[in-house]
mmCIF file of C-alpha atoms in Angstrom:
data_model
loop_
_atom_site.group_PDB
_atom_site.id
_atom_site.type_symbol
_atom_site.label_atom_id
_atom_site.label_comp_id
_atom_site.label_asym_id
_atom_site.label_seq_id
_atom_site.Cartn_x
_atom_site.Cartn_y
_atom_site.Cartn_z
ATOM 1 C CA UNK A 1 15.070 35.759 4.972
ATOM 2 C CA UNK A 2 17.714 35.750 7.536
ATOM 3 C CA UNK A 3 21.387 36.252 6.515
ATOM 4 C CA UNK A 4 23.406 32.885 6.472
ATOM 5 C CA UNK A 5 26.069 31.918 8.598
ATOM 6 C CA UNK A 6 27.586 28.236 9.982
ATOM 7 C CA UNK A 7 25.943 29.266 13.950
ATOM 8 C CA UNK A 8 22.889 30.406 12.333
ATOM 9 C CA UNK A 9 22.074 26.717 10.732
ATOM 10 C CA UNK A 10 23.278 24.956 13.764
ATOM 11 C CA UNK A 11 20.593 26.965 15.562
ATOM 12 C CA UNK A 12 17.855 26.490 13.530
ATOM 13 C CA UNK A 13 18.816 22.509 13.061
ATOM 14 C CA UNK A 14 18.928 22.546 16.539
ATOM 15 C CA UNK A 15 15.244 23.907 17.155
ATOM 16 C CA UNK A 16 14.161 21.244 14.527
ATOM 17 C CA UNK A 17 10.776 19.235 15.237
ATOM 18 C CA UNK A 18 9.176 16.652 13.703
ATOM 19 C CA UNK A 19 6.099 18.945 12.126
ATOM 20 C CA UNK A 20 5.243 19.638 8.830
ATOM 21 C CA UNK A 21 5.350 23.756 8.817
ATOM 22 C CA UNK A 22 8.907 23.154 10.866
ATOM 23 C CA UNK A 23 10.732 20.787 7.869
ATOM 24 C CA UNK A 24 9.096 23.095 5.311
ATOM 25 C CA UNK A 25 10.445 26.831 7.172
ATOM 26 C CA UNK A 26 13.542 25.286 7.303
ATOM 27 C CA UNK A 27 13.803 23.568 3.566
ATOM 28 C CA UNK A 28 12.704 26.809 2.251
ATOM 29 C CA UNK A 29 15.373 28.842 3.819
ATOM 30 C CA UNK A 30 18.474 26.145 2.870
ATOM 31 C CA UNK A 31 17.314 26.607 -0.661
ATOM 32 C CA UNK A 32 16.991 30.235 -0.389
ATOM 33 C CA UNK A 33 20.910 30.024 0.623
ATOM 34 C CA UNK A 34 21.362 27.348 -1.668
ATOM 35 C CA UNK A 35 24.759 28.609 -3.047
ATOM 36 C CA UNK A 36 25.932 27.330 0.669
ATOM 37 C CA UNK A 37 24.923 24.036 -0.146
ATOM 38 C CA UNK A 38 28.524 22.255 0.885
ATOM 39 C CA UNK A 39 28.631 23.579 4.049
ATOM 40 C CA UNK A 40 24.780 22.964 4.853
ATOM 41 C CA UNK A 41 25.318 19.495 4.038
ATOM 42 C CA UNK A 42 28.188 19.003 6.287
ATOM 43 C CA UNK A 43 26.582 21.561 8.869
ATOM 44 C CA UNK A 44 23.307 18.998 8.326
ATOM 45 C CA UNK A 45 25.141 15.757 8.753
ATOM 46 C CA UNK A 46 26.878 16.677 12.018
ATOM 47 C CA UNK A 47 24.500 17.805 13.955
ATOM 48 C CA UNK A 48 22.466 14.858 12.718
ATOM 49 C CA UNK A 49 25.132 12.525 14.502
ATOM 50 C CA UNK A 50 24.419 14.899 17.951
ATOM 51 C CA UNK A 51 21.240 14.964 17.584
ATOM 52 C CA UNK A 52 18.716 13.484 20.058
ATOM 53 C CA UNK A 53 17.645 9.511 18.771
ATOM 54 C CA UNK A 54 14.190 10.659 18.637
ATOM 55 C CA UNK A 55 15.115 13.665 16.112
ATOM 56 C CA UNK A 56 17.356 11.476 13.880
ATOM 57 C CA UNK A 57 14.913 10.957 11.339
ATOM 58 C CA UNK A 58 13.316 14.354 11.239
ATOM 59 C CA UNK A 59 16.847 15.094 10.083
ATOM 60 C CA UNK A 60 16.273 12.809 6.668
ATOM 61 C CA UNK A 61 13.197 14.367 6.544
ATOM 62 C CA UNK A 62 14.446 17.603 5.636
ATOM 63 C CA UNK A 63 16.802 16.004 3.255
ATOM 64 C CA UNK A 64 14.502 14.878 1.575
ATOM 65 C CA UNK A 65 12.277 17.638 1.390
ATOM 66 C CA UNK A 66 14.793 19.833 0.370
ATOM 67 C CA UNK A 67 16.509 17.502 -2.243
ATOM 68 C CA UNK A 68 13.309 17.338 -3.904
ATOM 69 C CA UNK A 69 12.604 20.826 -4.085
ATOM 70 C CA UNK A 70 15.509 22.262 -4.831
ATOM 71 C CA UNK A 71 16.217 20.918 -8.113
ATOM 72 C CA UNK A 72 14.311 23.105 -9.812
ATOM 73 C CA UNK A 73 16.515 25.886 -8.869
ATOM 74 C CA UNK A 74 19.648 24.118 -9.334
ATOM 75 C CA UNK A 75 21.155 20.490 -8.485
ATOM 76 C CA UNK A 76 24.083 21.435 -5.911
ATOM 77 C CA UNK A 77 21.956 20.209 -2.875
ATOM 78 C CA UNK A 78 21.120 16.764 -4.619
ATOM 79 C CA UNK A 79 24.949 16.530 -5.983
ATOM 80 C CA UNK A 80 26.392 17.856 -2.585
ATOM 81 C CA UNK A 81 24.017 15.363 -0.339
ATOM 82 C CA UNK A 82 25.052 12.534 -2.820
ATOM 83 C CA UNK A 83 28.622 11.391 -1.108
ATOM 84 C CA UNK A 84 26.888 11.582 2.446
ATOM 85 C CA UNK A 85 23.858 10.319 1.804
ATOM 86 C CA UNK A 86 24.351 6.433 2.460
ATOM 87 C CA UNK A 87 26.319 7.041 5.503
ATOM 88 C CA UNK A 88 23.454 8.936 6.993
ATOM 89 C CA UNK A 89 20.723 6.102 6.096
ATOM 90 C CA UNK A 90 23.083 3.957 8.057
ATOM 91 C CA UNK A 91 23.643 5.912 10.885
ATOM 92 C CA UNK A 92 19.772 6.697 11.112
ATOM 93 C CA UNK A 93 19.029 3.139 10.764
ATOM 94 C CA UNK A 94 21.654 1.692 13.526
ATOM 95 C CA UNK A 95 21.716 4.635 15.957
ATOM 96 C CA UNK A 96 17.880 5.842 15.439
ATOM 97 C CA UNK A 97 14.798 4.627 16.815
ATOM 98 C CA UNK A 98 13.623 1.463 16.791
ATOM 99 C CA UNK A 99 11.098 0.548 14.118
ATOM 100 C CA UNK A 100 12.669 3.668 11.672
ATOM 101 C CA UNK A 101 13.002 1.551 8.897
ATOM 102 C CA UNK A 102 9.308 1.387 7.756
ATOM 103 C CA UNK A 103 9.932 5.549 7.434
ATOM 104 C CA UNK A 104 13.593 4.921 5.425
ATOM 105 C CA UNK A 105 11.819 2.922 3.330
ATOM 106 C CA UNK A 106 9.579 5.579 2.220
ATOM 107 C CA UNK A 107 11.673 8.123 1.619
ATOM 108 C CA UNK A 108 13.890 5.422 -0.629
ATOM 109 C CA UNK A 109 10.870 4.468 -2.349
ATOM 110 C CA UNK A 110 9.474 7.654 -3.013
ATOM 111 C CA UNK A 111 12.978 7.974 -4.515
ATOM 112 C CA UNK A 112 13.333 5.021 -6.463
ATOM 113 C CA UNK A 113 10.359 6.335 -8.282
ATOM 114 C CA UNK A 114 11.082 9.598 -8.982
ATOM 115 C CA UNK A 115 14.623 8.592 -10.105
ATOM 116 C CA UNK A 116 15.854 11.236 -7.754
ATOM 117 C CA UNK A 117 19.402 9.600 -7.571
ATOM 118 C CA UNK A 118 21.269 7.393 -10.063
ATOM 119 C CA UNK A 119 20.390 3.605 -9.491
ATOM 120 C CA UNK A 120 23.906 2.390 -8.566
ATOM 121 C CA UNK A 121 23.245 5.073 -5.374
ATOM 122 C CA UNK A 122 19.719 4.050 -5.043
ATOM 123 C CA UNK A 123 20.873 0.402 -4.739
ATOM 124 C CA UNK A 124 23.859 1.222 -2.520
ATOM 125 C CA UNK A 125 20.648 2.742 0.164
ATOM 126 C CA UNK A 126 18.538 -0.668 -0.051
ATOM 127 C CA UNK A 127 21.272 -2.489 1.176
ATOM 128 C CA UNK A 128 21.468 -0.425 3.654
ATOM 129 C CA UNK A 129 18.029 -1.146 4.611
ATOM 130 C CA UNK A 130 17.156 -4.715 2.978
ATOM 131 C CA UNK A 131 20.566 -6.632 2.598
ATOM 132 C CA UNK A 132 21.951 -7.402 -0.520
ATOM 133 C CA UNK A 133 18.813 -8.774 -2.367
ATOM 134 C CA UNK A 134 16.189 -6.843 -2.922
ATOM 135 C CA UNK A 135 13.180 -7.108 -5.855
ATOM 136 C CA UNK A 136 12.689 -3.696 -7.269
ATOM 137 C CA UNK A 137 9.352 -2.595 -7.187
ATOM 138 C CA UNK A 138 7.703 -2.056 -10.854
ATOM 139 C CA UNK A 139 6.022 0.697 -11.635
ATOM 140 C CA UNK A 140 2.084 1.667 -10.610
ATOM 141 C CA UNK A 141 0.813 0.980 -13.914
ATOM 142 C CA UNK A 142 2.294 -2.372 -14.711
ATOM 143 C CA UNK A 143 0.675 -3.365 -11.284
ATOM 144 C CA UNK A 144 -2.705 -5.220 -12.541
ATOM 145 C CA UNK A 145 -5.145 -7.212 -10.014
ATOM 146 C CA UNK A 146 -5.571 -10.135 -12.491
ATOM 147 C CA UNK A 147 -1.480 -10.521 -12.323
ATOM 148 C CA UNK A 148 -0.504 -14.154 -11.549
ATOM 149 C CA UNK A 149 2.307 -13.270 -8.873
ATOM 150 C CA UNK A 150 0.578 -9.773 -7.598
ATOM 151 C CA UNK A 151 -0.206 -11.717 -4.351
ATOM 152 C CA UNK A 152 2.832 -14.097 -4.366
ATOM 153 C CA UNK A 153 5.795 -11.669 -4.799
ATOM 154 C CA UNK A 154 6.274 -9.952 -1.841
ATOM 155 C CA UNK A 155 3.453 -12.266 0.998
ATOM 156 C CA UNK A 156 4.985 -13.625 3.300
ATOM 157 C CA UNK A 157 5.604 -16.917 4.166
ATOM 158 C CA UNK A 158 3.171 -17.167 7.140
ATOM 159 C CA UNK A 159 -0.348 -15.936 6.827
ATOM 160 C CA UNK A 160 -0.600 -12.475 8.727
ATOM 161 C CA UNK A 161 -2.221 -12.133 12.360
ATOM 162 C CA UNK A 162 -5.196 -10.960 12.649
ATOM 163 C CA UNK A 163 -3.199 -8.209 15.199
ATOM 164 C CA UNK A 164 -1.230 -7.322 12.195
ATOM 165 C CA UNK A 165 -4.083 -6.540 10.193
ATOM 166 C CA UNK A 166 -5.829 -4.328 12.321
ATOM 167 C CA UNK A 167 -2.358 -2.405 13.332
ATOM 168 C CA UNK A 168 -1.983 -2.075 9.153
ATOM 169 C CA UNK A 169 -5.541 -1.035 9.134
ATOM 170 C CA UNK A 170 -5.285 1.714 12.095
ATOM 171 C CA UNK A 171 -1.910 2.943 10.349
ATOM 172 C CA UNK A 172 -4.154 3.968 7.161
ATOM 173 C CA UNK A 173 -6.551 6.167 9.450
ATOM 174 C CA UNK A 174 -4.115 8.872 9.443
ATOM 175 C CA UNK A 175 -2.774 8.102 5.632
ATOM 176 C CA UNK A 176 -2.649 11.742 3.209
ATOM 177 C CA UNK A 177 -6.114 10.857 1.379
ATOM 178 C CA UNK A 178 -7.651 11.207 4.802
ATOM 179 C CA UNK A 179 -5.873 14.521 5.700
ATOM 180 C CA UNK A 180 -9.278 17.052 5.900
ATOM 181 C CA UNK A 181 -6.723 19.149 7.489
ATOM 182 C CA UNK A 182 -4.214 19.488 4.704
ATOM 183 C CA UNK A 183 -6.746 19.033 1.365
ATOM 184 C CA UNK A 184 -8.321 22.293 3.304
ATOM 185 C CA UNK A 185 -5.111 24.051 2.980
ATOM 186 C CA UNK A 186 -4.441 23.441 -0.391
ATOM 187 C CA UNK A 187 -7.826 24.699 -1.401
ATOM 188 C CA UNK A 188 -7.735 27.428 0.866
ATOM 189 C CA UNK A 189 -4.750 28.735 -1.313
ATOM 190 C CA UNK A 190 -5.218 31.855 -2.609
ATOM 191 C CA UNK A 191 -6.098 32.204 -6.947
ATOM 192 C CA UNK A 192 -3.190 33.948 -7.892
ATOM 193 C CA UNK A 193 -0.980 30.921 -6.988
ATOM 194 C CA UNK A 194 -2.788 28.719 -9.418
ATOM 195 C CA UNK A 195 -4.600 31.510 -12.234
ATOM 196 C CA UNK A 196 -2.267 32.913 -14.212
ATOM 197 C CA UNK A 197 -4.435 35.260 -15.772
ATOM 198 C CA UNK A 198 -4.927 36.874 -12.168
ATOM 199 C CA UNK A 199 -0.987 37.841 -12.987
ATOM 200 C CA UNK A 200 -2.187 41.468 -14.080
ATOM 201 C CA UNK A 201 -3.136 41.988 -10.737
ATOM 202 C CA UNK A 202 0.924 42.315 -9.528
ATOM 203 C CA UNK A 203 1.384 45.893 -9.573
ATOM 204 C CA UNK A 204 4.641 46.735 -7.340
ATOM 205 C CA UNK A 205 7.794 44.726 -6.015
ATOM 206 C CA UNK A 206 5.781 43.878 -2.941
ATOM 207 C CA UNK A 207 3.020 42.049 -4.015
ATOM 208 C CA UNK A 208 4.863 40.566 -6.502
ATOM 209 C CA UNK A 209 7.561 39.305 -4.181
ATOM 210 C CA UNK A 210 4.561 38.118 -2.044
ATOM 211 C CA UNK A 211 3.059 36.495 -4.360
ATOM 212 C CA UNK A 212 6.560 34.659 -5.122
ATOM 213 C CA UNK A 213 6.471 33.715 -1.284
ATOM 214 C CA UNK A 214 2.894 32.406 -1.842
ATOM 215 C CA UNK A 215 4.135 30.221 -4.196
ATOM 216 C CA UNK A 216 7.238 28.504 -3.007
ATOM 217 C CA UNK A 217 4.860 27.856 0.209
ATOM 218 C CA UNK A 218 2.014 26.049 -2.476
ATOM 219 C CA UNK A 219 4.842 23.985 -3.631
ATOM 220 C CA UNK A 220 6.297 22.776 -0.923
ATOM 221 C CA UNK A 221 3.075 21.929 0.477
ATOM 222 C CA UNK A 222 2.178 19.949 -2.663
ATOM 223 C CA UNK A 223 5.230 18.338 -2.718
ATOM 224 C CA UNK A 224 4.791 17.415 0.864
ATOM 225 C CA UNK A 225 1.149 15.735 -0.235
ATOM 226 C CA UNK A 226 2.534 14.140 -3.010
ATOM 227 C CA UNK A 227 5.627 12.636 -1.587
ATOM 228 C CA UNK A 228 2.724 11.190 1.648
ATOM 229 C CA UNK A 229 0.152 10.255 -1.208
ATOM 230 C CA UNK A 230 2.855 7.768 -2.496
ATOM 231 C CA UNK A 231 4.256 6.389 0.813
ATOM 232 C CA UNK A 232 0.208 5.546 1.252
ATOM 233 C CA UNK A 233 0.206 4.137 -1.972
ATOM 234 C CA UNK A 234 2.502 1.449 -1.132
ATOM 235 C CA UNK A 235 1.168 0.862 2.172
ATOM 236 C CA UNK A 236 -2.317 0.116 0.396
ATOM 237 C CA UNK A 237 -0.452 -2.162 -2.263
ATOM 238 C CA UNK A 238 1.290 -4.299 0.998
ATOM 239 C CA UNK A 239 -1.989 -4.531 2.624
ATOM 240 C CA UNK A 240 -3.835 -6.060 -0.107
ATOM 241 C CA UNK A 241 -1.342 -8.308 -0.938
ATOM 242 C CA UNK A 242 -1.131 -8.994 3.230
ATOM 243 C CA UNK A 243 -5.239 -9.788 2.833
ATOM 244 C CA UNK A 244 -5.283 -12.068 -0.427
ATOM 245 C CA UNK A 245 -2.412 -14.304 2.053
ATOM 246 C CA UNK A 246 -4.907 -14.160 5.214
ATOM 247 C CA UNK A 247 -7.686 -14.457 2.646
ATOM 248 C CA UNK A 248 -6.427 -17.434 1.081
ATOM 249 C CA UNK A 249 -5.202 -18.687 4.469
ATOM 250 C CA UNK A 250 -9.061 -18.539 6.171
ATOM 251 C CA UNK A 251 -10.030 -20.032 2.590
ATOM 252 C CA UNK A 252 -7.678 -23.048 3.305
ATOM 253 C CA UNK A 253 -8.722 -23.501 7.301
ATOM 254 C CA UNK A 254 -12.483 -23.683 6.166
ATOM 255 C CA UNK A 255 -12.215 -26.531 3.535
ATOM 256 C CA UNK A 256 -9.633 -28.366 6.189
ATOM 257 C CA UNK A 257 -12.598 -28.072 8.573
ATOM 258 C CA UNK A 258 -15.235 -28.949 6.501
ATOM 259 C CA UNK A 259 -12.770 -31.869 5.175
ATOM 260 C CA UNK A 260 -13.408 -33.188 9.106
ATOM 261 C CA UNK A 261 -16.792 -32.217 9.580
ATOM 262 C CA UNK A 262 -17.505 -34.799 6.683
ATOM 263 C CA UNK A 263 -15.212 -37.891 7.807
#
């Protein structure tokens, strides 16, 4: 990989875009240089104050990605992006685009339930988002459909438009599980990434450092799936609490109607 320098992230930040392969290049090669960590972050959150509104959030995307899947070489990027972390939530969310916060919300998630970040932090970047109050969620598997409040504790007060619906619906077209694109990828991956007994096969420096690149790549593209597989996850959970509401609500219209049909 490319030697590190200061002008050398600033270029590659600045040649950022909001594609997959382009926040997983780039995450790879901060962690390769990982021991810069301090500076990246500070390089990182600067240019994320210059940077274009419709690149803001690309910018937490790579955060993210790279907080994640770094720790398993070491936590300096998750310490180091700690301090700076709620000012750049804020800053994304006031100075952004409009409508980022469904995307903030993700990431948070996705971090509230991996307990990437202590909870007093985690808390700290809900307000950011939510206000003060905020329910935290519970985890998948205490989540049963015969709870009492599973459609009462996040509905909302007004039964959903039909509009709504089919926007929520349309949204879940493009969701991870339906990704033929990427689940071809990931079983297009070669068997040495996943066989270890195909391990004999390493025979020099080369392959084996290929086979390391291989690797890192299967990760972060795993990662990547994983981290999208949850964010779909709790879309699917808000739109079937968003039906039982309209459910109930067409429920409610039809005995009012019959109620009238029979005076």
């Amino acid at each position: 990989m490319s030697a590190f320098s200061e002008a050398a992230l600033e270029k590659k930040l600045s040649e950022l875009s909001n594609s997959q392969q382009s926040v997983q290049t780039l995450s790879l090669w901060l962690i390769h240089h990982r021991k810069h960590s301090r500076t990246i972050v500070s390089v990182w959150l600067n240019e994320l104050k210059k940077a274009q509104v419709s690149r803001k959030l690309t910018f937490l995307y790579l955060a993210n990605d790279v907080i994640q899947n770094s720790k398993k070489k070491g936590p300096e990027f998750t310490q180091d992006f700690a301090p700076i972390i709620v000012d750049a939530f804020k800053h994304v969310y006031r100075d952004g685009e409009e409508g980022c916060k469904k995307q903030l919300g993700r990431v948070l998630s996705i971090w509230q339930e991996r307990a990437v970040y202590e909870n007093n932090l985690l808390d700290q970047l809900s307000k950011v988002l939510y206000g003060e109050k905020k329910a935290k969620k519970r985890p998948y598997e205490e989540i049963q459909p015969d709870d009492e409040d599973f459609a009462s504790q996040s509905s909302p007060a007004e039964p959903p438009q039909t509009a709504e619906l089919i926007r929520a619906l349309q949204e879940l077209e493009n969701a991870a599980s339906g990704d033929s694109v990427l689940r071809q990828r990931i079983s297009s991956l070669p068997a040495e990434v996943q066989d270890t007994s195909l391990l004999h096969r390493i025979t020099d420096k080369e392959s084996g450092e290929r086979l390391s690149r291989l690797v890192e790549e299967a990760c972060m593209l795993l990662a990547d799936y994983s981290g999208r597989l949850a964010a779909e996850i709790d879309d699917r959970r808000q739109l079937t609490r968003t039906l039982t509401v309209f459910l109930q609500s067409q429920k409610d219209g039809l005995a009012q109607n019959e109620q009238k049909l029979e005076v």
